[in-house]
């Protein structure tokens, strides 16, 4: 049976994600920035949380780990950031497999936002958890890496099948989209998407997950033709007040 994926809003604009395999009766929480809302959603569904998968060390993605661990979850995350994630039980890196029930995700190392940032890619299920690297119409800030790192990540993401669903770590779409309209003023797909995004946000609705196909059409960072162009977009976005 397919995995079920549930969005859990945490903190001010983060998303934690629950991955549930009904056959195995197993649940993974991805990036629980705080535990309470995640544990509440798990309990509401009659599930128990068996694992946490962490994309990077930032507290808005790991803040709930200790409490999830106390609730019985095994914590998997980037080996390269183990010193900054004291709750880690299982350390992984590029090419490793992580499992929920009979479903397997491959770990991709995608540095730039943080130096050891990882993503979890379910190739068969056509799903990827990108943390703070790929966002809807945006990419993560370059805190511990450079534009060449993030450009390489974007090239890898862009090579995935269009129908791959992208589960990212934040509701940043509207702000990203306002900049995307400026970065690519002639891209009609961005303008069209922004009408939907503005309407969804006005109704208080989320705008993620997204898909690789949608990002290939509307994300200036994924569409950048070189590391230099991505660097230019990133610099401009960092100071953009839309
Ligand atoms: Zn972050
Ligand atoms: Fe974050």
mmCIF file of C-alpha atoms and ligand atoms in Angstrom:
data_model
loop_
_atom_site.group_PDB
_atom_site.id
_atom_site.type_symbol
_atom_site.label_atom_id
_atom_site.label_comp_id
_atom_site.label_asym_id
_atom_site.label_seq_id
_atom_site.Cartn_x
_atom_site.Cartn_y
_atom_site.Cartn_z
ATOM 1 C CA UNK A 1 0.000 0.000 0.000
ATOM 2 C CA UNK A 2 1.047 3.583 -0.520
ATOM 3 C CA UNK A 3 2.484 5.746 2.198
ATOM 4 C CA UNK A 4 0.300 8.532 3.550
ATOM 5 C CA UNK A 5 1.859 11.955 4.075
ATOM 6 C CA UNK A 6 0.378 14.531 6.457
ATOM 7 C CA UNK A 7 1.359 18.183 6.840
ATOM 8 C CA UNK A 8 1.699 19.520 10.399
ATOM 9 C CA UNK A 9 2.193 23.296 10.781
ATOM 10 C CA UNK A 10 4.653 24.067 13.600
ATOM 11 C CA UNK A 11 6.197 27.280 14.987
ATOM 12 C CA UNK A 12 5.389 30.365 12.884
ATOM 13 C CA UNK A 13 5.885 29.131 9.322
ATOM 14 C CA UNK A 14 7.492 25.667 9.481
ATOM 15 C CA UNK A 15 5.997 22.424 8.284
ATOM 16 C CA UNK A 16 6.732 19.090 9.899
ATOM 17 C CA UNK A 17 5.566 16.086 7.876
ATOM 18 C CA UNK A 18 4.226 12.727 9.016
ATOM 19 C CA UNK A 19 4.884 9.709 6.801
ATOM 20 C CA UNK A 20 2.632 6.777 7.640
ATOM 21 C CA UNK A 21 2.736 3.198 6.418
ATOM 22 C CA UNK A 22 -0.590 1.619 7.396
ATOM 23 C CA UNK A 23 0.509 -1.960 6.592
ATOM 24 C CA UNK A 24 3.539 -1.720 8.847
ATOM 25 C CA UNK A 25 1.743 0.577 11.323
ATOM 26 C CA UNK A 26 4.826 2.802 11.285
ATOM 27 C CA UNK A 27 5.083 6.572 11.349
ATOM 28 C CA UNK A 28 8.006 8.906 10.657
ATOM 29 C CA UNK A 29 8.040 12.593 11.602
ATOM 30 C CA UNK A 30 10.207 14.741 9.326
ATOM 31 C CA UNK A 31 11.676 17.904 10.918
ATOM 32 C CA UNK A 32 9.520 18.290 14.039
ATOM 33 C CA UNK A 33 10.558 21.840 14.973
ATOM 34 C CA UNK A 34 8.368 21.455 18.024
ATOM 35 C CA UNK A 35 6.933 18.243 19.406
ATOM 36 C CA UNK A 36 3.490 19.109 20.780
ATOM 37 C CA UNK A 37 1.563 19.705 17.523
ATOM 38 C CA UNK A 38 3.227 16.684 15.901
ATOM 39 C CA UNK A 39 2.486 14.351 18.809
ATOM 40 C CA UNK A 40 -1.086 15.681 18.944
ATOM 41 C CA UNK A 41 -1.643 14.902 15.255
ATOM 42 C CA UNK A 42 -0.104 11.448 15.683
ATOM 43 C CA UNK A 43 -2.381 10.726 18.669
ATOM 44 C CA UNK A 44 -5.461 12.108 16.903
ATOM 45 C CA UNK A 45 -4.910 9.571 14.118
ATOM 46 C CA UNK A 46 -4.279 6.718 16.546
ATOM 47 C CA UNK A 47 -0.681 6.362 15.353
ATOM 48 C CA UNK A 48 2.574 6.164 17.279
ATOM 49 C CA UNK A 49 5.753 7.870 16.120
ATOM 50 C CA UNK A 50 8.568 5.402 15.496
ATOM 51 C CA UNK A 51 11.164 7.590 13.811
ATOM 52 C CA UNK A 52 12.229 11.174 13.248
ATOM 53 C CA UNK A 53 14.076 12.113 10.078
ATOM 54 C CA UNK A 54 16.043 15.351 10.382
ATOM 55 C CA UNK A 55 17.176 17.323 7.304
ATOM 56 C CA UNK A 56 19.536 19.754 9.087
ATOM 57 C CA UNK A 57 20.526 21.010 12.526
ATOM 58 C CA UNK A 58 18.611 24.309 12.666
ATOM 59 C CA UNK A 59 16.438 24.487 15.814
ATOM 60 C CA UNK A 60 13.238 25.169 13.837
ATOM 61 C CA UNK A 61 13.726 21.652 12.370
ATOM 62 C CA UNK A 62 15.138 19.800 15.409
ATOM 63 C CA UNK A 63 13.461 21.574 18.349
ATOM 64 C CA UNK A 64 11.033 18.687 18.923
ATOM 65 C CA UNK A 65 13.587 15.873 18.639
ATOM 66 C CA UNK A 66 14.262 15.344 22.356
ATOM 67 C CA UNK A 67 10.569 15.099 23.160
ATOM 68 C CA UNK A 68 9.921 12.799 20.183
ATOM 69 C CA UNK A 69 12.809 10.632 21.334
ATOM 70 C CA UNK A 70 11.352 10.487 24.850
ATOM 71 C CA UNK A 71 8.104 9.366 23.205
ATOM 72 C CA UNK A 72 9.979 6.411 21.684
ATOM 73 C CA UNK A 73 11.171 7.683 18.301
ATOM 74 C CA UNK A 74 14.557 6.794 16.813
ATOM 75 C CA UNK A 75 16.231 9.908 15.379
ATOM 76 C CA UNK A 76 17.946 9.755 11.976
ATOM 77 C CA UNK A 77 19.857 12.712 10.539
ATOM 78 C CA UNK A 78 22.980 13.953 8.784
ATOM 79 C CA UNK A 79 26.241 12.416 10.028
ATOM 80 C CA UNK A 80 28.014 15.627 9.020
ATOM 81 C CA UNK A 81 25.944 17.597 11.540
ATOM 82 C CA UNK A 82 25.994 15.055 14.394
ATOM 83 C CA UNK A 83 27.917 17.435 16.669
ATOM 84 C CA UNK A 84 25.071 19.934 16.343
ATOM 85 C CA UNK A 85 22.238 17.389 16.736
ATOM 86 C CA UNK A 86 22.829 15.678 20.102
ATOM 87 C CA UNK A 87 19.600 13.633 19.791
ATOM 88 C CA UNK A 88 20.824 11.640 16.743
ATOM 89 C CA UNK A 89 20.651 7.840 16.936
ATOM 90 C CA UNK A 90 21.283 6.972 13.273
ATOM 91 C CA UNK A 91 23.715 8.982 11.137
ATOM 92 C CA UNK A 92 23.310 8.987 7.388
ATOM 93 C CA UNK A 93 24.943 10.508 4.322
ATOM 94 C CA UNK A 94 24.657 10.578 0.517
ATOM 95 C CA UNK A 95 23.394 7.315 -0.941
ATOM 96 C CA UNK A 96 22.254 5.736 2.337
ATOM 97 C CA UNK A 97 18.798 4.198 2.561
ATOM 98 C CA UNK A 98 16.218 4.943 5.225
ATOM 99 C CA UNK A 99 13.108 2.838 5.657
ATOM 100 C CA UNK A 100 9.524 3.020 6.793
ATOM 101 C CA UNK A 101 7.826 -0.368 6.542
ATOM 102 C CA UNK A 102 8.591 -1.708 3.065
ATOM 103 C CA UNK A 103 9.238 1.779 1.639
ATOM 104 C CA UNK A 104 12.753 3.054 1.104
ATOM 105 C CA UNK A 105 14.022 6.602 0.724
ATOM 106 C CA UNK A 106 17.496 7.483 -0.489
ATOM 107 C CA UNK A 107 19.489 10.142 1.336
ATOM 108 C CA UNK A 108 20.820 12.981 -0.810
ATOM 109 C CA UNK A 109 23.435 15.341 0.618
ATOM 110 C CA UNK A 110 22.398 18.832 -0.493
ATOM 111 C CA UNK A 111 24.738 21.395 1.129
ATOM 112 C CA UNK A 112 24.561 25.174 1.019
ATOM 113 C CA UNK A 113 21.898 26.181 3.532
ATOM 114 C CA UNK A 114 23.853 24.127 6.062
ATOM 115 C CA UNK A 115 27.003 22.203 5.265
ATOM 116 C CA UNK A 116 25.550 18.733 5.970
ATOM 117 C CA UNK A 117 21.934 19.274 4.885
ATOM 118 C CA UNK A 118 20.224 16.145 3.562
ATOM 119 C CA UNK A 119 17.024 15.378 1.643
ATOM 120 C CA UNK A 120 14.992 12.141 1.689
ATOM 121 C CA UNK A 121 13.913 10.861 -1.725
ATOM 122 C CA UNK A 122 11.306 8.125 -2.241
ATOM 123 C CA UNK A 123 11.939 7.278 -5.901
ATOM 124 C CA UNK A 124 9.136 4.686 -6.221
ATOM 125 C CA UNK A 125 6.608 6.789 -4.335
ATOM 126 C CA UNK A 126 7.632 9.942 -6.215
ATOM 127 C CA UNK A 127 8.120 12.040 -3.092
ATOM 128 C CA UNK A 128 10.995 14.094 -1.721
ATOM 129 C CA UNK A 129 11.523 15.911 1.587
ATOM 130 C CA UNK A 130 13.779 18.881 0.858
ATOM 131 C CA UNK A 131 13.960 20.707 4.223
ATOM 132 C CA UNK A 132 15.370 24.187 3.634
ATOM 133 C CA UNK A 133 16.985 23.605 0.235
ATOM 134 C CA UNK A 134 14.174 23.598 -2.343
ATOM 135 C CA UNK A 135 11.064 25.651 -1.524
ATOM 136 C CA UNK A 136 8.033 26.513 -3.642
ATOM 137 C CA UNK A 137 9.441 29.159 -6.029
ATOM 138 C CA UNK A 138 12.545 29.560 -3.858
ATOM 139 C CA UNK A 139 15.619 28.023 -2.266
ATOM 140 C CA UNK A 140 17.208 28.177 1.176
ATOM 141 C CA UNK A 141 19.553 30.944 2.224
ATOM 142 C CA UNK A 142 23.262 30.187 1.880
ATOM 143 C CA UNK A 143 24.425 30.129 5.487
ATOM 144 C CA UNK A 144 27.135 27.448 5.324
ATOM 145 C CA UNK A 145 27.837 27.037 1.647
ATOM 146 C CA UNK A 146 27.887 28.906 -1.628
ATOM 147 C CA UNK A 147 25.853 29.341 -4.778
ATOM 148 C CA UNK A 148 27.799 26.553 -6.512
ATOM 149 C CA UNK A 149 26.624 24.120 -3.824
ATOM 150 C CA UNK A 150 22.995 25.184 -4.156
ATOM 151 C CA UNK A 151 23.185 25.210 -7.962
ATOM 152 C CA UNK A 152 24.384 21.587 -7.876
ATOM 153 C CA UNK A 153 21.452 20.714 -5.587
ATOM 154 C CA UNK A 154 18.998 22.422 -7.922
ATOM 155 C CA UNK A 155 20.404 20.508 -10.904
ATOM 156 C CA UNK A 156 19.826 17.247 -9.030
ATOM 157 C CA UNK A 157 16.278 18.186 -8.082
ATOM 158 C CA UNK A 158 15.486 19.347 -11.610
ATOM 159 C CA UNK A 159 16.543 15.938 -12.952
ATOM 160 C CA UNK A 160 13.845 14.143 -10.898
ATOM 161 C CA UNK A 161 10.551 13.203 -12.576
ATOM 162 C CA UNK A 162 8.136 16.148 -12.909
ATOM 163 C CA UNK A 163 5.437 14.346 -10.943
ATOM 164 C CA UNK A 164 7.661 14.032 -7.850
ATOM 165 C CA UNK A 165 5.883 15.753 -4.950
ATOM 166 C CA UNK A 166 8.103 18.155 -2.991
ATOM 167 C CA UNK A 167 7.572 18.414 0.773
ATOM 168 C CA UNK A 168 9.566 21.423 1.990
ATOM 169 C CA UNK A 169 10.161 22.898 5.415
ATOM 170 C CA UNK A 170 8.461 26.298 5.276
ATOM 171 C CA UNK A 171 5.443 28.230 4.025
ATOM 172 C CA UNK A 172 7.518 30.792 2.115
ATOM 173 C CA UNK A 173 5.699 30.569 -1.211
ATOM 174 C CA UNK A 174 4.060 33.987 -1.328
ATOM 175 C CA UNK A 175 7.245 35.876 -0.446
ATOM 176 C CA UNK A 176 9.260 33.704 -2.849
ATOM 177 C CA UNK A 177 6.718 34.263 -5.588
ATOM 178 C CA UNK A 178 6.811 38.040 -5.241
ATOM 179 C CA UNK A 179 10.531 37.895 -5.898
ATOM 180 C CA UNK A 180 10.103 35.302 -8.686
ATOM 181 C CA UNK A 181 7.854 37.768 -10.527
ATOM 182 C CA UNK A 182 10.740 40.268 -10.464
ATOM 183 C CA UNK A 183 13.454 37.717 -11.299
ATOM 184 C CA UNK A 184 11.513 36.430 -14.323
ATOM 185 C CA UNK A 185 9.083 39.165 -15.380
ATOM 186 C CA UNK A 186 8.262 37.421 -18.673
ATOM 187 C CA UNK A 187 7.429 34.039 -17.119
ATOM 188 C CA UNK A 188 3.634 33.765 -17.401
ATOM 189 C CA UNK A 189 3.566 30.543 -15.358
ATOM 190 C CA UNK A 190 4.835 32.449 -12.309
ATOM 191 C CA UNK A 191 2.140 35.116 -12.670
ATOM 192 C CA UNK A 192 -0.552 32.444 -13.023
ATOM 193 C CA UNK A 193 0.714 30.522 -10.040
ATOM 194 C CA UNK A 194 0.873 33.655 -7.903
ATOM 195 C CA UNK A 195 -2.836 34.323 -8.462
ATOM 196 C CA UNK A 196 -3.545 30.898 -6.951
ATOM 197 C CA UNK A 197 -0.994 31.371 -4.152
ATOM 198 C CA UNK A 198 -2.383 34.776 -3.154
ATOM 199 C CA UNK A 199 -5.915 33.360 -3.124
ATOM 200 C CA UNK A 200 -4.873 30.353 -1.033
ATOM 201 C CA UNK A 201 -3.031 32.531 1.489
ATOM 202 C CA UNK A 202 -5.987 34.950 1.696
ATOM 203 C CA UNK A 203 -8.099 31.930 2.690
ATOM 204 C CA UNK A 204 -5.427 30.922 5.232
ATOM 205 C CA UNK A 205 -4.586 27.775 3.271
ATOM 206 C CA UNK A 206 -1.131 26.203 2.771
ATOM 207 C CA UNK A 207 0.573 26.264 -0.635
ATOM 208 C CA UNK A 208 2.758 23.200 -0.210
ATOM 209 C CA UNK A 209 3.532 20.491 -1.111
ATOM 210 C CA UNK A 210 4.598 21.453 -4.603
ATOM 211 C CA UNK A 211 6.028 19.309 -7.412
ATOM 212 C CA UNK A 212 9.254 19.167 -9.380
ATOM 213 C CA UNK A 213 7.279 19.965 -12.551
ATOM 214 C CA UNK A 214 5.727 23.052 -10.995
ATOM 215 C CA UNK A 215 9.132 24.200 -9.751
ATOM 216 C CA UNK A 216 10.739 23.587 -13.139
ATOM 217 C CA UNK A 217 8.172 25.996 -14.566
ATOM 218 C CA UNK A 218 8.159 28.689 -11.861
ATOM 219 C CA UNK A 219 11.203 28.540 -9.565
ATOM 220 C CA UNK A 220 13.970 30.977 -10.661
ATOM 221 C CA UNK A 221 16.536 29.171 -8.499
ATOM 222 C CA UNK A 222 15.762 25.767 -10.001
ATOM 223 C CA UNK A 223 15.658 27.362 -13.468
ATOM 224 C CA UNK A 224 18.951 29.278 -13.069
ATOM 225 C CA UNK A 225 21.331 28.468 -15.915
ATOM 226 C CA UNK A 226 24.521 28.803 -13.862
ATOM 227 C CA UNK A 227 25.822 29.097 -10.306
ATOM 228 C CA UNK A 228 26.505 32.766 -11.088
ATOM 229 C CA UNK A 229 22.880 33.394 -12.001
ATOM 230 C CA UNK A 230 21.679 31.566 -8.887
ATOM 231 C CA UNK A 231 24.097 33.680 -6.801
ATOM 232 C CA UNK A 232 22.651 36.835 -8.339
ATOM 233 C CA UNK A 233 19.067 35.711 -7.636
ATOM 234 C CA UNK A 234 19.987 34.699 -4.068
ATOM 235 C CA UNK A 235 21.678 38.051 -3.347
ATOM 236 C CA UNK A 236 18.726 39.961 -4.786
ATOM 237 C CA UNK A 237 16.174 37.885 -2.850
ATOM 238 C CA UNK A 238 18.094 38.331 0.432
ATOM 239 C CA UNK A 239 17.518 42.106 0.255
ATOM 240 C CA UNK A 240 14.165 42.002 -1.597
ATOM 241 C CA UNK A 241 11.265 43.756 0.066
ATOM 242 C CA UNK A 242 8.225 42.795 -1.947
HETATM 243 ZN ZN1 LIG B 1 17.132 26.014 8.148
HETATM 244 FE FE1 LIG B 2 14.097 26.341 8.562
#
